[in-house]
């Protein structure tokens, strides 16, 4: 079940932080980041057997308010490989499209071949740029973009 998070309950925030740390280590979101994203951005979660097993966060692009930037997506390690992360992404795209968002942009580690393949082949993202040292020396990123009209036409 996919849900838009609209409350900042302590147990919920604790679980979301656990997922973020598991996926991204010190680069994951903490309470100080997640609460503003819940209140002012968009945070979607997916549940399996009532347990929160994944989340995704978006913020709007100030220079192009119809563009959402995907900050991060994470799935519990024990649930990976079952299509839940892809389903979370797809359903969140549909929800954002209903809010008149026209494109999604993200960055991804170019060495994360599995993620790049999912974004390109399953979801229809295109690589539009490579940024060297985006998050510090040696932390390169691919910038990828998805036009939601194209995604919706394929769904």
Coordinates of N, CA, C and O in Angstrom, one line a residue:
X1 N 0.8 -1.2 0.0 CA 0.0 0.0 0.0 C 0.9 1.2 0.0 O 1.8 1.4 0.8
X2 N 0.6 2.2 -0.9 CA 1.4 3.4 -1.0 C 0.6 4.5 -0.3 O -0.6 4.6 -0.5
X3 N 1.3 5.3 0.5 CA 0.7 6.4 1.2 C 1.5 7.7 1.1 O 2.7 7.6 1.1
X4 N 0.8 8.8 1.0 CA 1.5 10.1 1.2 C 1.5 10.3 2.7 O 0.5 10.3 3.4
X5 N 2.7 10.6 3.3 CA 2.9 10.8 4.7 C 2.4 12.3 5.0 O 2.9 13.2 4.4
X6 N 1.5 12.4 6.0 CA 1.0 13.7 6.3 C 1.1 14.1 7.8 O 0.7 15.1 8.2
X7 N 1.7 13.1 8.5 CA 1.8 13.4 10.0 C 3.3 13.1 10.4 O 4.0 12.5 9.7
X8 N 3.6 13.7 11.5 CA 5.0 13.6 12.0 C 5.0 12.8 13.3 O 5.7 13.2 14.3
X9 N 4.4 11.7 13.4 CA 4.3 10.8 14.6 C 5.7 10.3 14.8 O 6.4 9.8 13.9
X10 N 6.2 10.3 16.1 CA 7.5 9.9 16.5 C 7.9 8.5 16.0 O 9.0 8.2 15.5
X11 N 7.0 7.5 16.1 CA 7.3 6.1 15.7 C 7.5 6.1 14.2 O 8.3 5.3 13.7
X12 N 6.7 6.8 13.5 CA 6.8 6.9 12.0 C 8.1 7.4 11.6 O 8.9 6.9 10.8
X13 N 8.5 8.6 12.2 CA 9.7 9.2 11.9 C 10.9 8.3 12.2 O 11.9 8.2 11.4
X14 N 10.8 7.6 13.3 CA 11.9 6.7 13.7 C 12.1 5.6 12.7 O 13.2 5.3 12.3
X15 N 11.0 5.1 12.2 CA 11.1 4.0 11.2 C 11.7 4.5 9.8 O 12.5 3.9 9.2
X16 N 11.3 5.7 9.4 CA 11.8 6.3 8.2 C 13.3 6.6 8.3 O 14.0 6.3 7.4
X17 N 13.7 7.1 9.5 CA 15.2 7.3 9.7 C 15.9 6.0 9.6 O 17.0 5.9 9.0
X18 N 15.4 4.9 10.2 CA 16.0 3.6 10.1 C 16.3 3.2 8.7 O 17.3 2.7 8.3
X19 N 15.2 3.3 7.9 CA 15.3 3.0 6.5 C 16.4 3.8 5.7 O 17.2 3.3 4.9
X20 N 16.4 5.1 6.0 CA 17.4 6.0 5.4 C 18.8 5.6 5.8 O 19.7 5.6 4.9
X21 N 19.0 5.4 7.1 CA 20.4 5.1 7.5 C 20.8 3.7 6.9 O 22.0 3.6 6.5
X22 N 19.9 2.8 6.8 CA 20.2 1.5 6.3 C 20.6 1.6 4.8 O 21.6 1.0 4.3
X23 N 20.0 2.5 4.1 CA 20.2 2.7 2.6 C 21.4 3.6 2.4 O 22.2 3.3 1.5
X24 N 21.5 4.7 3.1 CA 22.5 5.7 2.8 C 23.6 6.0 3.8 O 24.4 6.9 3.6
X25 N 23.5 5.3 5.0 CA 24.5 5.6 6.0 C 24.4 7.0 6.5 O 23.3 7.6 6.7
X26 N 25.5 7.7 6.7 CA 25.5 9.1 7.2 C 24.9 10.1 6.2 O 24.5 11.2 6.5
X27 N 24.7 9.6 4.9 CA 24.1 10.5 3.9 C 22.5 10.4 3.9 O 21.9 11.2 3.2
X28 N 22.0 9.5 4.8 CA 20.5 9.4 4.8 C 19.9 10.5 5.6 O 20.5 11.3 6.4
X29 N 18.6 10.7 5.4 CA 17.8 11.7 6.1 C 17.6 11.4 7.5 O 17.5 10.2 7.9
X30 N 17.6 12.4 8.4 CA 17.3 12.2 9.8 C 16.0 13.0 10.1 O 15.4 13.5 9.2
X31 N 15.7 13.0 11.4 CA 14.5 13.7 11.9 C 14.4 15.1 11.4 O 13.4 15.7 11.0
X32 N 15.6 15.8 11.4 CA 15.6 17.2 11.1 C 15.4 17.5 9.6 O 15.0 18.6 9.3
X33 N 15.6 16.5 8.8 CA 15.3 16.6 7.4 C 13.9 16.1 7.0 O 13.2 16.7 6.2
X34 N 13.5 15.0 7.6 CA 12.3 14.4 7.2 C 11.0 15.2 7.6 O 10.1 15.3 6.8
X35 N 11.1 15.8 8.8 CA 9.9 16.5 9.2 C 9.6 17.7 8.2 O 8.4 17.8 7.8
X36 N 10.6 18.5 7.8 CA 10.2 19.6 6.9 C 9.8 19.0 5.5 O 8.9 19.6 4.8
X37 N 10.4 17.8 5.1 CA 9.9 17.2 3.8 C 8.5 16.8 3.9 O 7.7 16.9 3.0
X38 N 8.1 16.2 5.1 CA 6.7 15.8 5.3 C 5.8 17.0 5.2 O 4.7 17.0 4.6
X39 N 6.2 18.1 5.9 CA 5.3 19.3 6.0 C 5.3 20.1 4.7 O 4.3 20.8 4.4
X40 N 6.5 20.2 4.0 CA 6.6 21.1 2.9 C 6.9 20.5 1.6 O 7.0 21.2 0.5
X41 N 7.3 19.2 1.5 CA 7.6 18.5 0.3 C 6.6 17.4 0.1 O 5.4 17.5 0.5
X42 N 7.1 16.3 -0.4 CA 6.2 15.1 -0.5 C 7.1 13.9 0.0 O 8.2 13.7 -0.5
X43 N 6.5 13.1 0.9 CA 7.2 11.9 1.3 C 6.1 10.8 1.1 O 5.0 10.9 1.7
X44 N 6.4 9.8 0.4 CA 5.6 8.6 0.1 C 6.2 7.4 0.8 O 7.4 7.3 0.8
X45 N 5.4 6.5 1.3 CA 5.8 5.3 1.9 C 5.1 4.1 1.3 O 4.0 4.3 0.7
X46 N 5.7 2.9 1.4 CA 5.1 1.7 1.0 C 5.1 0.7 2.1 O 6.1 0.7 2.8
X47 N 4.0 0.0 2.4 CA 3.9 -0.9 3.4 C 3.8 -2.3 2.9 O 3.1 -2.5 1.8
X48 N 4.3 -3.3 3.6 CA 4.1 -4.7 3.3 C 3.8 -5.4 4.6 O 4.6 -5.2 5.6
X49 N 2.7 -6.0 4.7 CA 2.2 -6.7 6.0 C 2.2 -5.6 7.1 O 2.8 -5.9 8.2
X50 N 1.7 -4.5 6.8 CA 1.6 -3.3 7.8 C 2.9 -2.7 8.2 O 2.9 -1.7 8.9
X51 N 4.0 -3.2 7.8 CA 5.3 -2.6 8.1 C 5.7 -1.7 7.0 O 5.6 -2.0 5.8
X52 N 6.3 -0.5 7.4 CA 6.8 0.4 6.4 C 8.1 -0.2 5.9 O 9.0 -0.4 6.6
X53 N 8.2 -0.4 4.5 CA 9.4 -1.1 4.0 C 10.1 -0.2 2.9 O 11.1 -0.6 2.4
X54 N 9.5 1.0 2.7 CA 10.2 1.9 1.7 C 9.7 3.3 1.8 O 8.6 3.5 2.3
X55 N 10.5 4.3 1.4 CA 10.1 5.6 1.3 C 10.8 6.4 0.2 O 11.8 5.9 -0.3
X56 N 10.2 7.5 -0.2 CA 10.7 8.3 -1.2 C 10.4 9.8 -0.9 O 9.3 10.0 -0.4
X57 N 11.3 10.7 -1.1 CA 11.1 12.1 -0.8 C 11.3 13.0 -2.1 O 12.2 12.7 -2.9
X58 N 10.4 14.0 -2.2 CA 10.5 14.9 -3.3 C 10.4 16.4 -2.8 O 9.8 16.6 -1.7
X59 N 11.1 17.3 -3.5 CA 10.9 18.7 -3.3 C 10.7 19.4 -4.6 O 11.1 18.8 -5.7
X60 N 10.1 20.5 -4.6 CA 9.9 21.3 -5.8 C 11.2 22.0 -6.2 O 11.9 22.4 -5.4
X61 N 11.3 22.3 -7.5 CA 12.4 23.0 -8.1 C 12.0 24.5 -8.1 O 11.0 24.8 -8.8
X62 N 12.7 25.4 -7.4 CA 12.3 26.8 -7.4 C 12.4 27.4 -8.8 O 11.6 28.4 -9.0
X63 N 13.3 27.0 -9.6 CA 13.4 27.6 -10.9 C 12.4 27.1 -11.9 O 12.1 27.7 -13.0
X64 N 11.8 25.9 -11.6 CA 10.8 25.3 -12.5 C 9.8 24.6 -11.6 O 10.0 23.4 -11.3
X65 N 8.8 25.3 -11.1 CA 7.9 24.7 -10.1 C 7.1 23.5 -10.5 O 6.5 22.9 -9.7
X66 N 7.1 23.2 -11.8 CA 6.4 22.0 -12.2 C 7.3 20.8 -12.3 O 6.9 19.7 -12.7
X67 N 8.6 21.0 -11.8 CA 9.5 19.9 -11.7 C 9.7 19.5 -10.3 O 9.9 20.4 -9.4
X68 N 9.7 18.2 -10.0 CA 9.9 17.7 -8.7 C 11.3 17.1 -8.7 O 11.6 16.4 -9.7
X69 N 12.1 17.3 -7.7 CA 13.4 16.7 -7.6 C 13.3 15.5 -6.6 O 12.8 15.7 -5.4
X70 N 13.6 14.3 -7.0 CA 13.6 13.2 -6.1 C 14.9 13.2 -5.3 O 15.9 13.0 -5.8
X71 N 14.7 13.4 -4.0 CA 15.8 13.5 -3.1 C 16.4 12.1 -2.8 O 17.6 11.9 -2.8
X72 N 15.5 11.2 -2.5 CA 16.0 9.9 -2.2 C 14.9 8.8 -2.2 O 13.7 9.2 -2.0
X73 N 15.3 7.6 -2.4 CA 14.4 6.5 -2.3 C 15.1 5.3 -1.6 O 16.3 5.1 -1.9
X74 N 14.4 4.7 -0.7 CA 15.1 3.6 0.0 C 14.1 2.5 0.3 O 12.9 2.8 0.5
X75 N 14.6 1.3 0.3 CA 13.7 0.1 0.6 C 14.5 -0.8 1.6 O 15.7 -0.9 1.5
X76 N 13.7 -1.3 2.5 CA 14.3 -2.2 3.5 C 15.0 -3.4 2.8 O 14.5 -3.9 1.9
X77 N 16.2 -3.7 3.3 CA 17.1 -4.7 2.6 C 16.3 -6.0 2.5 O 16.5 -6.7 1.5
X78 N 15.6 -6.4 3.5 CA 14.9 -7.7 3.4 C 13.8 -7.8 2.4 O 13.3 -8.9 2.1
X79 N 13.3 -6.6 1.9 CA 12.3 -6.6 0.9 C 12.7 -6.2 -0.5 O 11.9 -6.1 -1.4
X80 N 14.0 -6.0 -0.7 CA 14.5 -5.7 -2.0 C 14.4 -6.8 -3.0 O 14.4 -8.0 -2.6
X81 N 14.3 -6.4 -4.2 CA 14.3 -7.4 -5.3 C 12.9 -8.0 -5.5 O 12.7 -8.9 -6.3
X82 N 11.9 -7.4 -4.9 CA 10.5 -7.9 -5.1 C 9.6 -6.9 -5.8 O 8.4 -7.0 -5.9
X83 N 10.2 -5.8 -6.3 CA 9.5 -4.8 -7.1 C 8.8 -3.8 -6.3 O 8.1 -2.9 -6.8
X84 N 9.0 -3.8 -5.0 CA 8.3 -2.8 -4.1 C 8.8 -1.4 -4.4 O 8.0 -0.4 -4.4
X85 N 10.1 -1.2 -4.5 CA 10.7 0.1 -4.8 C 10.2 0.7 -6.1 O 9.8 1.8 -6.2
X86 N 10.1 -0.2 -7.1 CA 9.7 0.3 -8.4 C 8.2 0.7 -8.3 O 7.8 1.7 -8.9
X87 N 7.4 -0.1 -7.6 CA 6.0 0.2 -7.4 C 5.8 1.5 -6.7 O 5.0 2.4 -7.1
X88 N 6.6 1.7 -5.7 CA 6.6 3.0 -4.9 C 6.9 4.2 -5.8 O 6.2 5.2 -5.8
X89 N 7.9 4.0 -6.7 CA 8.3 5.1 -7.6 C 7.1 5.3 -8.6 O 6.7 6.5 -8.8
X90 N 6.6 4.3 -9.2 CA 5.5 4.4 -10.2 C 4.3 5.1 -9.6 O 3.7 6.0 -10.2
X91 N 3.9 4.7 -8.4 CA 2.7 5.3 -7.8 C 2.9 6.7 -7.3 O 2.0 7.5 -7.4
X92 N 4.1 7.0 -6.9 CA 4.4 8.4 -6.5 C 4.4 9.3 -7.7 O 3.9 10.4 -7.7
X93 N 4.9 8.8 -8.9 CA 4.9 9.6 -10.1 C 3.4 9.9 -10.5 O 3.1 11.0 -10.9
X94 N 2.5 8.9 -10.4 CA 1.1 9.1 -10.7 C 0.5 10.2 -9.8 O -0.2 11.1 -10.3
X95 N 0.9 10.1 -8.5 CA 0.3 11.1 -7.6 C 0.9 12.5 -7.9 O 0.1 13.5 -7.9
X96 N 2.1 12.6 -8.2 CA 2.7 13.9 -8.5 C 2.1 14.5 -9.9 O 1.9 15.7 -10.0
X97 N 1.9 13.6 -10.8 CA 1.3 14.0 -12.1 C -0.1 14.6 -11.8 O -0.5 15.6 -12.4
X98 N -0.9 14.1 -10.9 CA -2.2 14.6 -10.5 C -2.1 16.0 -9.9 O -3.0 16.8 -9.8
X99 N -0.9 16.3 -9.4 CA -0.6 17.7 -8.8 C 0.0 18.6 -9.8 O 0.6 19.6 -9.4
X100 N -0.1 18.2 -11.1 CA 0.4 19.1 -12.2 C 1.9 19.2 -12.2 O 2.5 20.1 -12.8
X101 N 2.6 18.2 -11.7 CA 4.1 18.1 -11.8 C 4.3 17.5 -13.2 O 3.6 16.5 -13.6
X102 N 5.2 18.1 -14.0 CA 5.4 17.6 -15.4 C 6.7 16.8 -15.6 O 6.8 16.0 -16.5
X103 N 7.6 17.0 -14.7 CA 8.9 16.2 -14.8 C 9.5 15.9 -13.4 O 9.3 16.6 -12.5
X104 N 10.2 14.8 -13.4 CA 11.0 14.4 -12.2 C 12.4 14.4 -12.6 O 12.8 13.9 -13.6
X105 N 13.2 14.9 -11.7 CA 14.7 14.9 -11.9 C 15.3 14.2 -10.6 O 14.8 14.3 -9.5
X106 N 16.4 13.5 -10.9 CA 17.1 12.9 -9.8 C 18.6 12.8 -10.1 O 19.0 13.1 -11.3
X107 N 19.4 12.5 -9.1 CA 20.8 12.2 -9.4 C 21.1 10.8 -8.8 O 20.4 10.4 -7.8
X108 N 22.0 10.1 -9.4 CA 22.3 8.8 -9.0 C 23.8 8.5 -9.2 O 24.4 9.1 -10.1
X109 N 24.4 7.7 -8.3 CA 25.8 7.3 -8.5 C 26.0 6.6 -9.8 O 25.3 5.6 -10.0
X110 N 26.9 7.0 -10.7 CA 27.0 6.3 -12.0 C 27.5 4.8 -11.8 O 27.3 4.0 -12.7
X111 N 28.0 4.5 -10.6 CA 28.5 3.1 -10.4 C 27.3 2.2 -9.9 O 27.5 1.0 -9.7
X112 N 26.2 2.8 -9.6 CA 25.0 2.1 -9.1 C 24.3 1.6 -10.4 O 23.2 2.1 -10.7
X113 N 24.8 0.6 -11.0 CA 24.3 0.1 -12.3 C 22.9 -0.4 -12.2 O 22.1 -0.1 -13.1
X114 N 22.6 -1.0 -11.1 CA 21.2 -1.6 -10.9 C 20.2 -0.4 -10.9 O 19.1 -0.5 -11.6
X115 N 20.5 0.6 -10.1 CA 19.5 1.8 -10.0 C 19.4 2.5 -11.4 O 18.3 2.8 -11.8
X116 N 20.5 2.7 -12.0 CA 20.5 3.4 -13.3 C 19.6 2.6 -14.3 O 18.8 3.1 -15.1
X117 N 19.8 1.3 -14.3 CA 19.0 0.4 -15.2 C 17.5 0.5 -14.9 O 16.7 0.5 -15.8
X118 N 17.2 0.5 -13.6 CA 15.8 0.6 -13.3 C 15.2 1.9 -13.7 O 14.1 2.0 -14.4
X119 N 15.9 3.0 -13.5 CA 15.5 4.3 -13.9 C 15.3 4.4 -15.4 O 14.3 4.9 -15.8
X120 N 16.2 3.9 -16.1 CA 16.2 4.0 -17.6 C 15.2 3.0 -18.2 O 14.3 3.4 -18.9
X121 N 15.4 1.7 -17.9 CA 14.7 0.7 -18.6 C 13.2 0.5 -18.1 O 12.3 0.3 -18.9
X122 N 13.1 0.5 -16.8 CA 11.7 0.2 -16.3 C 10.9 1.5 -16.2 O 9.6 1.4 -16.3
X123 N 11.5 2.7 -15.9 CA 10.7 3.9 -15.7 C 10.8 4.9 -16.8 O 10.0 5.8 -16.8
X124 N 11.8 4.8 -17.6 CA 11.9 5.8 -18.8 C 12.7 7.0 -18.5 O 12.6 8.0 -19.3
X125 N 13.5 7.1 -17.5 CA 14.3 8.3 -17.3 C 15.4 8.3 -18.4 O 15.8 7.3 -18.9
X126 N 15.9 9.5 -18.6 CA 17.0 9.7 -19.5 C 18.1 10.4 -18.8 O 17.9 11.3 -18.0
X127 N 19.4 10.0 -19.1 CA 20.5 10.7 -18.5 C 20.7 12.0 -19.3 O 20.8 12.0 -20.5
X128 N 20.7 13.2 -18.5 CA 20.9 14.5 -19.2 C 22.2 15.2 -18.9 O 22.5 16.1 -19.5
X129 N 22.9 14.7 -17.9 CA 24.1 15.3 -17.5 C 24.9 14.4 -16.5 O 24.4 13.6 -15.9
X130 N 26.2 14.6 -16.5 CA 27.1 14.0 -15.5 C 27.8 15.1 -14.7 O 28.3 16.0 -15.3
X131 N 27.7 15.0 -13.4 CA 28.3 16.0 -12.5 C 29.4 15.4 -11.8 O 29.2 14.5 -11.0
X132 N 30.6 15.9 -12.0 CA 31.8 15.5 -11.3 C 31.8 16.1 -9.9 O 31.5 17.3 -9.7
X133 N 32.2 15.3 -8.9 CA 32.4 15.7 -7.5 C 31.2 16.5 -6.9 O 31.3 17.4 -6.1
X134 N 30.0 16.0 -7.3 CA 28.7 16.7 -6.8 C 28.6 16.7 -5.3 O 28.2 17.7 -4.7
X135 N 29.0 15.6 -4.6 CA 28.9 15.6 -3.2 C 30.2 15.5 -2.5 O 30.3 14.9 -1.4
X136 N 31.2 16.0 -3.2 CA 32.6 15.9 -2.6 C 33.5 15.2 -3.6 O 33.0 14.6 -4.6
X137 N 34.8 15.2 -3.4 CA 35.8 14.6 -4.3 C 35.5 13.2 -4.6 O 35.3 12.3 -3.6
X138 N 35.3 12.8 -5.8 CA 35.0 11.5 -6.2 C 33.6 11.0 -6.1 O 33.2 9.9 -6.5
X139 N 32.7 11.9 -5.7 CA 31.3 11.6 -5.5 C 30.5 12.1 -6.7 O 29.9 13.2 -6.7
X140 N 30.7 11.4 -7.9 CA 30.1 11.8 -9.1 C 28.6 11.4 -9.2 O 28.2 10.4 -8.5
X141 N 27.9 12.1 -10.0 CA 26.4 11.8 -10.1 C 26.0 11.9 -11.6 O 26.5 12.7 -12.3
X142 N 25.1 11.1 -12.0 CA 24.3 11.2 -13.2 C 23.1 12.0 -12.9 O 22.4 11.6 -11.9
X143 N 22.7 12.9 -13.7 CA 21.4 13.6 -13.6 C 20.5 13.0 -14.6 O 20.8 12.8 -15.7
X144 N 19.3 12.5 -14.1 CA 18.4 11.9 -14.9 C 17.0 12.6 -14.8 O 16.7 13.1 -13.8
X145 N 16.3 12.5 -15.9 CA 15.0 13.2 -16.0 C 14.0 12.3 -16.6 O 14.2 11.5 -17.5
X146 N 12.7 12.5 -16.1 CA 11.6 11.8 -16.6 C 10.5 12.8 -16.9 O 10.1 13.6 -16.0
X147 N 9.9 12.7 -18.1 CA 8.8 13.6 -18.4 C 7.6 12.7 -18.0 O 7.3 11.6 -18.5
X148 N 6.7 13.3 -17.1 CA 5.6 12.5 -16.6 C 4.6 12.2 -17.6 O 3.9 11.1 -17.6
X149 N 4.4 13.0 -18.6 CA 3.4 12.7 -19.7 C 3.8 11.5 -20.4 O 3.0 10.6 -20.7
X150 N 5.1 11.3 -20.7 CA 5.6 10.1 -21.4 C 5.4 8.9 -20.5 O 5.0 7.8 -20.9
X151 N 5.7 9.0 -19.2 CA 5.5 7.9 -18.2 C 4.0 7.5 -18.2 O 3.7 6.3 -18.2
X152 N 3.1 8.5 -18.1 CA 1.7 8.2 -18.0 C 1.2 7.5 -19.3 O 0.3 6.7 -19.2
X153 N 1.7 7.9 -20.4 CA 1.3 7.3 -21.7 C 1.7 5.9 -21.8 O 1.1 5.1 -22.5
X154 N 2.8 5.5 -21.1 CA 3.3 4.1 -21.2 C 2.7 3.2 -20.1 O 2.7 2.0 -20.2
X155 N 2.1 3.9 -19.1 CA 1.5 3.1 -18.0 C 0.2 2.5 -18.3 O -0.6 2.9 -19.1

